[in-house]
Coordinates of C-alpha atoms in Angstrom, one line a residue:
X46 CA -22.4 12.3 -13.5
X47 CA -25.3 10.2 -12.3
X48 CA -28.3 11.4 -10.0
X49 CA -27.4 13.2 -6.9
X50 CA -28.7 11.8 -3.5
X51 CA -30.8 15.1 -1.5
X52 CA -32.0 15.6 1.3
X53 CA -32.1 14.8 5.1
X54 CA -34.0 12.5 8.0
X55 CA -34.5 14.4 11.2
X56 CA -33.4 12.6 14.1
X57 CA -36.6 13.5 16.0
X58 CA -38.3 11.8 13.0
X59 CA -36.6 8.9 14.0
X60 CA -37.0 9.1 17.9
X61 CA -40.9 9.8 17.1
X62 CA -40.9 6.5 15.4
X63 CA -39.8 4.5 18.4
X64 CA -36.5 2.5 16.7
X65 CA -35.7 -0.3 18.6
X66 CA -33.4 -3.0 17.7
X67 CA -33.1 -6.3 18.1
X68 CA -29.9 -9.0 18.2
X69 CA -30.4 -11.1 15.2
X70 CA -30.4 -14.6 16.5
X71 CA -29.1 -16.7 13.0
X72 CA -26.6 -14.2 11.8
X73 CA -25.0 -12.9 15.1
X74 CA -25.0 -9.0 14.0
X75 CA -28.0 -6.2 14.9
X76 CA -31.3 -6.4 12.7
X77 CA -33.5 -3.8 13.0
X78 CA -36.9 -4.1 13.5
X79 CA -37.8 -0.9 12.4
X80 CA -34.7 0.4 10.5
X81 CA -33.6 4.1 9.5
X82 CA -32.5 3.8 5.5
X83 CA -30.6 6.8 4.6
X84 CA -32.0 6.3 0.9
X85 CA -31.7 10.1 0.7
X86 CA -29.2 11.1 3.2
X87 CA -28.1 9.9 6.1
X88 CA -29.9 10.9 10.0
X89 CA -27.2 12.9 11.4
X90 CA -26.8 12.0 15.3
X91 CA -24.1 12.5 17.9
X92 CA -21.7 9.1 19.1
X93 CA -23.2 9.1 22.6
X94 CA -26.8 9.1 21.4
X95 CA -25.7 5.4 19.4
X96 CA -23.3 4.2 22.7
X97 CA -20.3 5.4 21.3
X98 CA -17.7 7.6 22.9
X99 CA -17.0 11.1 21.2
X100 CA -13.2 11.3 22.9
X101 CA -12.0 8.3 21.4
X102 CA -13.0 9.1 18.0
X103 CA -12.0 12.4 18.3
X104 CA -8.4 11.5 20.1
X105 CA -8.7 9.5 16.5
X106 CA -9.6 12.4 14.2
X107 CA -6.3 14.5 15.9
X108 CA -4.2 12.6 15.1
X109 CA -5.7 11.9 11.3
X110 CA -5.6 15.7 11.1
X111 CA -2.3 16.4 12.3
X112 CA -0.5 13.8 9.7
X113 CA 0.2 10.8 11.8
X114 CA -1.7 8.5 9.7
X115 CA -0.3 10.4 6.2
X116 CA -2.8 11.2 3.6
X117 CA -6.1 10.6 4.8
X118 CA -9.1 13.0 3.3
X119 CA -11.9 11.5 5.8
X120 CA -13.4 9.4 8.2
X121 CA -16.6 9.1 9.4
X122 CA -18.6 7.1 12.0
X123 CA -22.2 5.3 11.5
X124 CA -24.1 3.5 13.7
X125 CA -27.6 2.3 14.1
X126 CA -28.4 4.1 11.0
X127 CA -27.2 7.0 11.9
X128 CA -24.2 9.4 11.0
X129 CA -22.4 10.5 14.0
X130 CA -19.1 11.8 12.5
X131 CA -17.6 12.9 9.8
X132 CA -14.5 14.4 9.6
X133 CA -12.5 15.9 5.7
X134 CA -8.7 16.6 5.8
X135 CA -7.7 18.8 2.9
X136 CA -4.4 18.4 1.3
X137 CA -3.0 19.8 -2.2
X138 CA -2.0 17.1 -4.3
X139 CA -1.7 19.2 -7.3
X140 CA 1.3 20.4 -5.5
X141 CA 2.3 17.0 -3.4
X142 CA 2.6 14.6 -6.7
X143 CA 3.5 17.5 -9.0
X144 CA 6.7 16.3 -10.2
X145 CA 5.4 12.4 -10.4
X146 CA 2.3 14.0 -12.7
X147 CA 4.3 14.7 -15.3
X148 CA 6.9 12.0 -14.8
X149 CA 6.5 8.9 -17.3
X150 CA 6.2 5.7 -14.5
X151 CA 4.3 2.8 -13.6
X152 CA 1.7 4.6 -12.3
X153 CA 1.7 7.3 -15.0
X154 CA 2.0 5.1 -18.0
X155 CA -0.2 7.0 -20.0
X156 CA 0.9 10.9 -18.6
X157 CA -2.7 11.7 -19.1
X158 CA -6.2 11.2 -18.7
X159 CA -7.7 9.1 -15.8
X160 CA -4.7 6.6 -15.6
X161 CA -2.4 9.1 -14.5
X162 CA -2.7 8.4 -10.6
X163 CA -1.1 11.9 -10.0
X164 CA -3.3 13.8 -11.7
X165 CA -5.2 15.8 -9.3
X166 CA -8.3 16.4 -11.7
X167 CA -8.9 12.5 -11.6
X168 CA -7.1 11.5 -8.3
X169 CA -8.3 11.1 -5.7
X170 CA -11.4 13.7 -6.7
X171 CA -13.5 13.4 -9.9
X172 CA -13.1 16.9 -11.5
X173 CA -12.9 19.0 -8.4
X174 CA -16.3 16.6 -6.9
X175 CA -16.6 14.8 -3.8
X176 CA -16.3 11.9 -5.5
X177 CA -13.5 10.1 -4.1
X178 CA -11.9 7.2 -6.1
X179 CA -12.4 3.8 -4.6
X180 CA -9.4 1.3 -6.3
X181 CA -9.8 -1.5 -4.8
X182 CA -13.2 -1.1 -3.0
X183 CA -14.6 -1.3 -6.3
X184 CA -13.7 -5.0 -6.6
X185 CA -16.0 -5.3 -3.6
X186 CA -18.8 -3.1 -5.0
X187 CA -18.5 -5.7 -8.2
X188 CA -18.9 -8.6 -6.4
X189 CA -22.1 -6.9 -4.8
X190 CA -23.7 -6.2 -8.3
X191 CA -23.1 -10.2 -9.8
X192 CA -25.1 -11.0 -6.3
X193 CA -27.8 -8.3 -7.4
X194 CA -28.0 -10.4 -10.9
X195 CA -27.8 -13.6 -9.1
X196 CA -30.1 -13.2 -7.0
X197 CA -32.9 -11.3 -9.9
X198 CA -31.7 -14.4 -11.9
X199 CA -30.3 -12.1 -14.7
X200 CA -26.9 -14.0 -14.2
X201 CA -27.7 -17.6 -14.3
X202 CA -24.1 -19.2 -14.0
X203 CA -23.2 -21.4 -10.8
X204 CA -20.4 -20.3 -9.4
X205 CA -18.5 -23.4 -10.5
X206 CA -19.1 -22.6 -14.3
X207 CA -15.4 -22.5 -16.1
X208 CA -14.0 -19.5 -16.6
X209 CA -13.0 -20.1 -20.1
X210 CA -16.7 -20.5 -20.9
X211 CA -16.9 -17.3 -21.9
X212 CA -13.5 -17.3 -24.3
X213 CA -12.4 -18.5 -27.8
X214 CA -10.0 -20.8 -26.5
X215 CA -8.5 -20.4 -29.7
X216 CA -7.4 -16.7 -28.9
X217 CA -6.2 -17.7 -25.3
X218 CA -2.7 -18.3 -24.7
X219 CA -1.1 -20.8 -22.4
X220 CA -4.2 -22.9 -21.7
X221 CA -3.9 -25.7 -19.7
X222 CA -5.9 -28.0 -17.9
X223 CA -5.3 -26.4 -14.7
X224 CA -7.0 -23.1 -16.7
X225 CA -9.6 -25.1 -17.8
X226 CA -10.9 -25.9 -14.2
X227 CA -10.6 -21.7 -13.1
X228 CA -14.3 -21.4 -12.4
X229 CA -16.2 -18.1 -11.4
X230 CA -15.7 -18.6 -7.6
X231 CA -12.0 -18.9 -7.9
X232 CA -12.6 -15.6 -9.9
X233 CA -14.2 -14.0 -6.4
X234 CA -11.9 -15.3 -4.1
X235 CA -8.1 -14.6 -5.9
X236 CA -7.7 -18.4 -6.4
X237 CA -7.4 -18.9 -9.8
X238 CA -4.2 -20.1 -9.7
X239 CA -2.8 -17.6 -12.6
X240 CA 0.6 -16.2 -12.7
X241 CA -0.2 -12.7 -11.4
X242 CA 2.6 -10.4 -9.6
X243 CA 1.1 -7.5 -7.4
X244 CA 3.1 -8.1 -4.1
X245 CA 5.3 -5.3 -5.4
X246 CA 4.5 -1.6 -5.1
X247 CA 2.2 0.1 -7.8
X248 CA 5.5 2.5 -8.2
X249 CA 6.9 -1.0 -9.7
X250 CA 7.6 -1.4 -13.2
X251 CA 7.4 -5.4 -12.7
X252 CA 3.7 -5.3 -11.1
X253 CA 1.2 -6.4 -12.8
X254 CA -1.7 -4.4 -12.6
X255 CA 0.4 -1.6 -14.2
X256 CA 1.6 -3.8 -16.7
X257 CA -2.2 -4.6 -17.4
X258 CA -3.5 -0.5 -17.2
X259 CA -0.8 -0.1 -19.5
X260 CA -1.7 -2.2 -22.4
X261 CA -5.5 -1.5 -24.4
X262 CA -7.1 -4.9 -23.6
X263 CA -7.2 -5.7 -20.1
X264 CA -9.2 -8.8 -20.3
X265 CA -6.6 -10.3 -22.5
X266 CA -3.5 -9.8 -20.8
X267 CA -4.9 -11.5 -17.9
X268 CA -6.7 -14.5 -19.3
X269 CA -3.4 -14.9 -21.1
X270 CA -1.6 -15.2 -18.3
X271 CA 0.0 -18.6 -17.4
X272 CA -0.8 -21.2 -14.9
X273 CA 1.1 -20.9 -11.5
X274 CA -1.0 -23.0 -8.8
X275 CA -4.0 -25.3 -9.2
X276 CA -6.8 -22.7 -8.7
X277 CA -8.8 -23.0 -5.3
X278 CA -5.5 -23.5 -3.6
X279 CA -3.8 -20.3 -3.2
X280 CA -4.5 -17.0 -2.9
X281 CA -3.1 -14.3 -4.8
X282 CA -4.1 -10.7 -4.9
X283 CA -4.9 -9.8 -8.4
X284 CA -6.5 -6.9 -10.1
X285 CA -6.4 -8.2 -13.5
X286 CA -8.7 -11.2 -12.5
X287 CA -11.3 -9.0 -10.9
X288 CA -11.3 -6.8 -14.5
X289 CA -12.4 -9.6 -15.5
X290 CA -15.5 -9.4 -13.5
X291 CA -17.0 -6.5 -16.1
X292 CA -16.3 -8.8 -19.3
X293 CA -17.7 -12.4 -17.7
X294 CA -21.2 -10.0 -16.8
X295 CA -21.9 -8.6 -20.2
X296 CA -21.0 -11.8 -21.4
X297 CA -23.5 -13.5 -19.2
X298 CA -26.3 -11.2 -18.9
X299 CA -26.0 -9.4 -22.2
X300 CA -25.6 -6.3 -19.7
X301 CA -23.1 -3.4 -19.0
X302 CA -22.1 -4.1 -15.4
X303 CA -22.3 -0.3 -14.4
X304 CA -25.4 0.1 -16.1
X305 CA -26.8 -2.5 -14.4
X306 CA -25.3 -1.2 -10.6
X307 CA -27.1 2.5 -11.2
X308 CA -30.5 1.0 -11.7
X309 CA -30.4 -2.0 -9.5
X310 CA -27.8 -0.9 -6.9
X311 CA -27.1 3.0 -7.1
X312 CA -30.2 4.4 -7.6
X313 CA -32.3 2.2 -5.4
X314 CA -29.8 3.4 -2.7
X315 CA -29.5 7.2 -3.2
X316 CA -25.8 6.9 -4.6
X317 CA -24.0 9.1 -7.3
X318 CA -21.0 8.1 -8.7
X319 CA -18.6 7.9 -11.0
X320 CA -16.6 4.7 -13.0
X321 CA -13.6 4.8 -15.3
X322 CA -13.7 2.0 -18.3
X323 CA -10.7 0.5 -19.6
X324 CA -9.5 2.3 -23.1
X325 CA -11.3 -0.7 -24.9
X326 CA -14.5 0.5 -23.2
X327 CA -14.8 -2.2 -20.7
X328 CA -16.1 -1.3 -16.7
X329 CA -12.6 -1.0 -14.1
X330 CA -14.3 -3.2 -12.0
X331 CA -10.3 -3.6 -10.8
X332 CA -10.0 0.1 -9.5
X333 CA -12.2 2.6 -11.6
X334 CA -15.1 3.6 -9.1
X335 CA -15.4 6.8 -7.4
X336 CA -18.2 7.1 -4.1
X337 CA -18.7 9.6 -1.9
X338 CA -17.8 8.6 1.8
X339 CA -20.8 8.7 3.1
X340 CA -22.4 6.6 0.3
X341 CA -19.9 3.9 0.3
X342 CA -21.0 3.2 4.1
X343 CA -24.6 2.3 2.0
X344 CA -22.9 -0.9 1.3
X345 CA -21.9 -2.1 4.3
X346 CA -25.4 -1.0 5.7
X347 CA -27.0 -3.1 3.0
X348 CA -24.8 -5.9 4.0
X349 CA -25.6 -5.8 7.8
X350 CA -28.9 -6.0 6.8
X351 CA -28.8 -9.8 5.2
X352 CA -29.3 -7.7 1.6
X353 CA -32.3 -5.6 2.7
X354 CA -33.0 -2.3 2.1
X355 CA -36.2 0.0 2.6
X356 CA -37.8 -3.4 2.5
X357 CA -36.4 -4.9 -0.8
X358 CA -34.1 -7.7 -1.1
X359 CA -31.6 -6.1 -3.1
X360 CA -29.2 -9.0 -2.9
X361 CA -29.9 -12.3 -1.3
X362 CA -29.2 -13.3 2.2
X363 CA -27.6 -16.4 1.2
X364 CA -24.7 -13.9 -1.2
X365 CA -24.4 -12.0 1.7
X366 CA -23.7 -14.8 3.5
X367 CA -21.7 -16.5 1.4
X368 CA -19.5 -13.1 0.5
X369 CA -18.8 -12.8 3.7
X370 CA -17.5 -16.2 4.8
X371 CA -13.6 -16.9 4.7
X372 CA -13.2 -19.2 1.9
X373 CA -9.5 -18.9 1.8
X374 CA -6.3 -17.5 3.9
X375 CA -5.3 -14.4 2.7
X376 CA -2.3 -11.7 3.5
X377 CA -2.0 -9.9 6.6
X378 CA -4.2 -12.6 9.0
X379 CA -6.8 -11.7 6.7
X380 CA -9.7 -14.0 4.9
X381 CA -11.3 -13.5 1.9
X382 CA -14.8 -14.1 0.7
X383 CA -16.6 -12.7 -2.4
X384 CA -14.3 -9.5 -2.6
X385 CA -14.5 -9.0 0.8
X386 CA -11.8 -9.0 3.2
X387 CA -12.3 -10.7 6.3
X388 CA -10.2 -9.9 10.0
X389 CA -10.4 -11.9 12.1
X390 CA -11.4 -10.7 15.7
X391 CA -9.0 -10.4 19.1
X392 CA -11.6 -9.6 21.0
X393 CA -13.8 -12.6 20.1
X394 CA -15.4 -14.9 17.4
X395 CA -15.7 -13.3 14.3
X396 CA -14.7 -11.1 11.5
X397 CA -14.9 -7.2 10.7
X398 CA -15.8 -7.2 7.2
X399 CA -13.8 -4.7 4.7
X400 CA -13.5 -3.4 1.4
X401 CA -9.8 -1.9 1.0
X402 CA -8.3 0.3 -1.7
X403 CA -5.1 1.2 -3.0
X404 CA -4.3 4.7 -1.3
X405 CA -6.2 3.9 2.4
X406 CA -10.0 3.5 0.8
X407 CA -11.3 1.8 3.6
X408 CA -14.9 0.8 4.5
X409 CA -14.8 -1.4 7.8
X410 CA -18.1 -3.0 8.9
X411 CA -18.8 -4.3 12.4
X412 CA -21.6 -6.7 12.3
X413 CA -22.0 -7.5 16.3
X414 CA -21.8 -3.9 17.0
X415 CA -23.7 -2.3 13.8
X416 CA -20.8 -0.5 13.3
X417 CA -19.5 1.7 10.1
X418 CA -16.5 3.2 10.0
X419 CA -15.2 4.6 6.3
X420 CA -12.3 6.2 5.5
X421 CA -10.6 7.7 2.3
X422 CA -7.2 8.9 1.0
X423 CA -4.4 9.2 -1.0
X424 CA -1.0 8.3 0.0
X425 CA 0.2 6.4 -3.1
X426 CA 3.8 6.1 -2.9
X427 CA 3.9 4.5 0.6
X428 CA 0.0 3.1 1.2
X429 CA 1.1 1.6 4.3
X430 CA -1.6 -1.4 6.3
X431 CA -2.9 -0.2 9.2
X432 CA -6.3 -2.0 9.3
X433 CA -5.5 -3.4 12.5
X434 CA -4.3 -0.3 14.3
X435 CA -7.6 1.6 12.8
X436 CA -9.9 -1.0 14.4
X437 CA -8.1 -0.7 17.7
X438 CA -8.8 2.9 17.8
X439 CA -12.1 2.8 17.0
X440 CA -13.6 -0.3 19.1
X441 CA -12.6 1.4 22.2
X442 CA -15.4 4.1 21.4
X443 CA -18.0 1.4 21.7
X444 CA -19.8 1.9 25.3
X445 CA -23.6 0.3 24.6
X446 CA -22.9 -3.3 22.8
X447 CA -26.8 -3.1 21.8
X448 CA -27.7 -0.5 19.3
X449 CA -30.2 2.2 20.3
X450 CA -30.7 5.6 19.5
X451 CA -31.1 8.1 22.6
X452 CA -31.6 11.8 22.3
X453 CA -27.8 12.2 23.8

C-alpha cells in the first residue's frame, strides 16, 4: 500500500482567498488564476455554490442507486476545484459472481489470485480498501507518466522511434516490414497495425487480452503477434499493445514505470494506490491499477490545467496537448489521442476527454465547463457503453458556464 492522502481544505479557506477564474484564451477550457489543488484532499462544496444544479445530479444518483444503470459503486461531481458530490452504491459481489469465482473461464484463467476477475478480495476492491480497480483507465494513467519522463527528459525517444528498437528481432516472430515501421505513437494511439482481437467480450475464450493474461509473458505474445494493417492507419483497441507501455519505459529509462508514477506522479498529487504486475513481474499498464474515485478525478484536474499542479509542471503543456487531440477515428464516434478517449460534442466544438475501463471505470473531463465527473463499477459480464447517455445527464446540471465558487 503506498502513502495515504489526509486531510481537508475548508471552503471558507478558499472564499477568504478570493478564487476567481478566468477563460483561458489559447486552450479554450477554464485556467485558474489562483487555483484550489486538492494535494491533500479535496475542498468539499455544494453543486449550486460551483453553477451546477443539485436535482439533476441527484435525479442522476436515483436512478444509479436503484439499479438502472447495473453495477455502479460511485459517482462523484467536481468542479472549480471543488468536490460537490459523491455518491457509493454497495453491492455484494462475493455473492453476485460466486459461481463464476470458482468457474475455470476466460476471465478466471488462473482461479486465483489477482487475475480472477470474480474474486471479490481483488475485484473491484483491493483487499476490502477503497481502492477501486481501474482496467482500462490505467492505459490512460500510463500514457500520463511516459509524458512526466518526456517532459523531465528521463525518456528521450521521439515518438516516431521503432517499436522493435527495444527487441531482439531474433526472438520476435512474424516480423515484417510493416512491423518494422510500428513506432511509439502508433503504440499510444491503437494503430499499430497488429493482429489483435478484443471486439469480443472478455467472457470470450477467442479474445485476446485473455489469451494474453493467460500466458506468463505478456510482452511476448503481443510483439509476436502478426501484421494485419499498415500501422497509423487503423485503429484497433488493444490491451496487449498498451502492456507494452511498462516494458518500452524500463527499457528506455532504465526505470520501473510504477516506481517512477509514485514519486513523480502519485505522490506529488496526494494519491495512494495500488498496481498488479504481470506474473513475469512486469507493470499491467493494460488493466492492473487501482485509485480511489476521488483521486482518479486528480488526473483530469492536472490535465485541465495544461500539466500544472500546485505550481509545477508535472507534465508539459505540449503532452497535454498533444494527448488530447484526435489523432485517429475510433469506435463509438469516439477519437483517440495518447490513451485518451475523445467524444465529440453535440452541443458544440469540442471534445469531453475520458479515460474508460472495463466494468464502467469512467473519468469524464469537461474542459469548457471545468467539469469532473468519475464514476466506478463492476458489471463484468454485460459492461454495456453508455458514455453518451452519462454526459447527457450530467450537462443539463451545468447553470453558470464560468466557473466560480459562491457560498451557495
Amino acid at each position: 500500500m503506498k502513502r495515504k492522502a489526509t486531510g481537508l481544505v475548508l471552503v471558507s479557506c478558499v472564499l477568504a482567498a478570493g478564487v476567481t477564474f478566468l477563460r483561458a484564451q489559447n486552450s479554450g477550457h477554464i485556467a485558474s488564476s489562483t487555483s484550489v489543488w486538492p494535494t491533500h484532499g479535496w475542498t468539499k462544496g455544494t453543486p449550486a455554490g460551483v453553477g451546477l444544479d443539485k436535482k439533476v445530479l441527484a435525479g442522476l444518483d436515483a436512478d444509479l442507486a436503484s439499479g438502472k444503470f447495473a453495477l455502479v459503486d460511485s459517482f462523484a461531481v467536481f468542479r472549480c476545484g471543488v468536490d460537490v458530490f459523491e455518491r457509493r452504491y454497495v453491492h455484494d459481489y462475493g455473492t453476485i459472481y460466486a459461481k463464476e469465482a470458482k468457474t475455470r473461464g476466460p476471465l478466471n484463467a488462473r482461479l486465483t489470485g489477482p487475475y480472477n476477475y470474480f474474486d471479490p478480495t481483488w475485484h473491484p476492491y483491493y483487499h476490502g480498501t477503497d481502492l477501486h480497480t481501474m482496467q482500462s483507465v490505467s492505459k490512460t494513467v500510463s500514457s500520463v507518466i511516459v509524458g512526466i519522463a518526456v517532459t523531465r527528459g528521463d525518456f528521450k525517444a521521439g515518438l516516431d522511434t521503432p517499436l522493435l528498437k527495444y527487441f531482439d528481432l531474433a526472438k520476435v516472430k512474424n516480423v515484417d516490414d510493416r512491423k518494422r515501421r510500428i513506432t511509439l505513437r502508433h503504440v499510444l494511439t491503437m494503430s499499430t497495425g497488429l493482429d489483435w482481437n478484443e471486439e469480443v467480450a472478455y467472457d470470450d475464450p477467442k479474445n485476446d487480452a485473455d489469451l494474453m493474461e493467460a500466458t506468463d509473458d505478456w510482452v511476448q505474445y503481443v510483439i509476436d503477434r502478426p501484421m494485419a494493417q499498415e500501422p497509423g492507419k487503423v485503429f484497433n483497441y488493444s490491451s496487449g499493445v498498451s502492456e507494452l507501455l511498462a516494458y518500452i519505459f524500463q527499457k528506455e529509462t532504465g526505470q520501473d514505470i510504477e516506481q517512477y508514477g509514485e514519486k513523480y506522479l502519485f505522490t506529488p498529487l496526494g494519491m495512494d494506490h495500488y498496481w498488479k504486475r504481470s506474473p513475469l513481474g512486469v507493470v499491467d499498464t493494460e488493466g492492473g491499477l487501482f485509485l480511489r474515485t476521488t483521486d482518479l478525478a486528480k488526473i483530469g484536474y492536472v490535465y485541465l490545467h495544461d500539466g500544472m499542479w500546485d505550481g509545477k509542471q508535472i507534465v508539459s503543456k505540449d503532452w497535454v496537448k498533444q494527448s488530447v487531440a484526435p489523432f485517429i477515428d475510433a469506435e463509438e464516434g469516439f477519437k483517440y489521442g495518447y490513451k485518451w478517449w475523445l467524444l465529440p460534442r453535440t452541443d458544440k466544438k469540442g471534445f469531453i476527454w475520458m479515460a474508460r475501463g472495463f466494468g464502467g471505470q469512467r473519468l469524464m473531463v469537461f474542459p469548457e465547463e471545468e467539469l469532473l465527473a468519475v464514476f466506478t463499477g463492476w458489471d463484468i459480464l454485460k459492461d454495456p457503453s453508455r458514455d453518451r447517455e452519462l454526459v447527457n445527464r450530467i450537462l443539463p446540471a451545468v447553470q453558470a458556464q464560468a466557473c466560480s465558487i459562491t457560498s451557495k
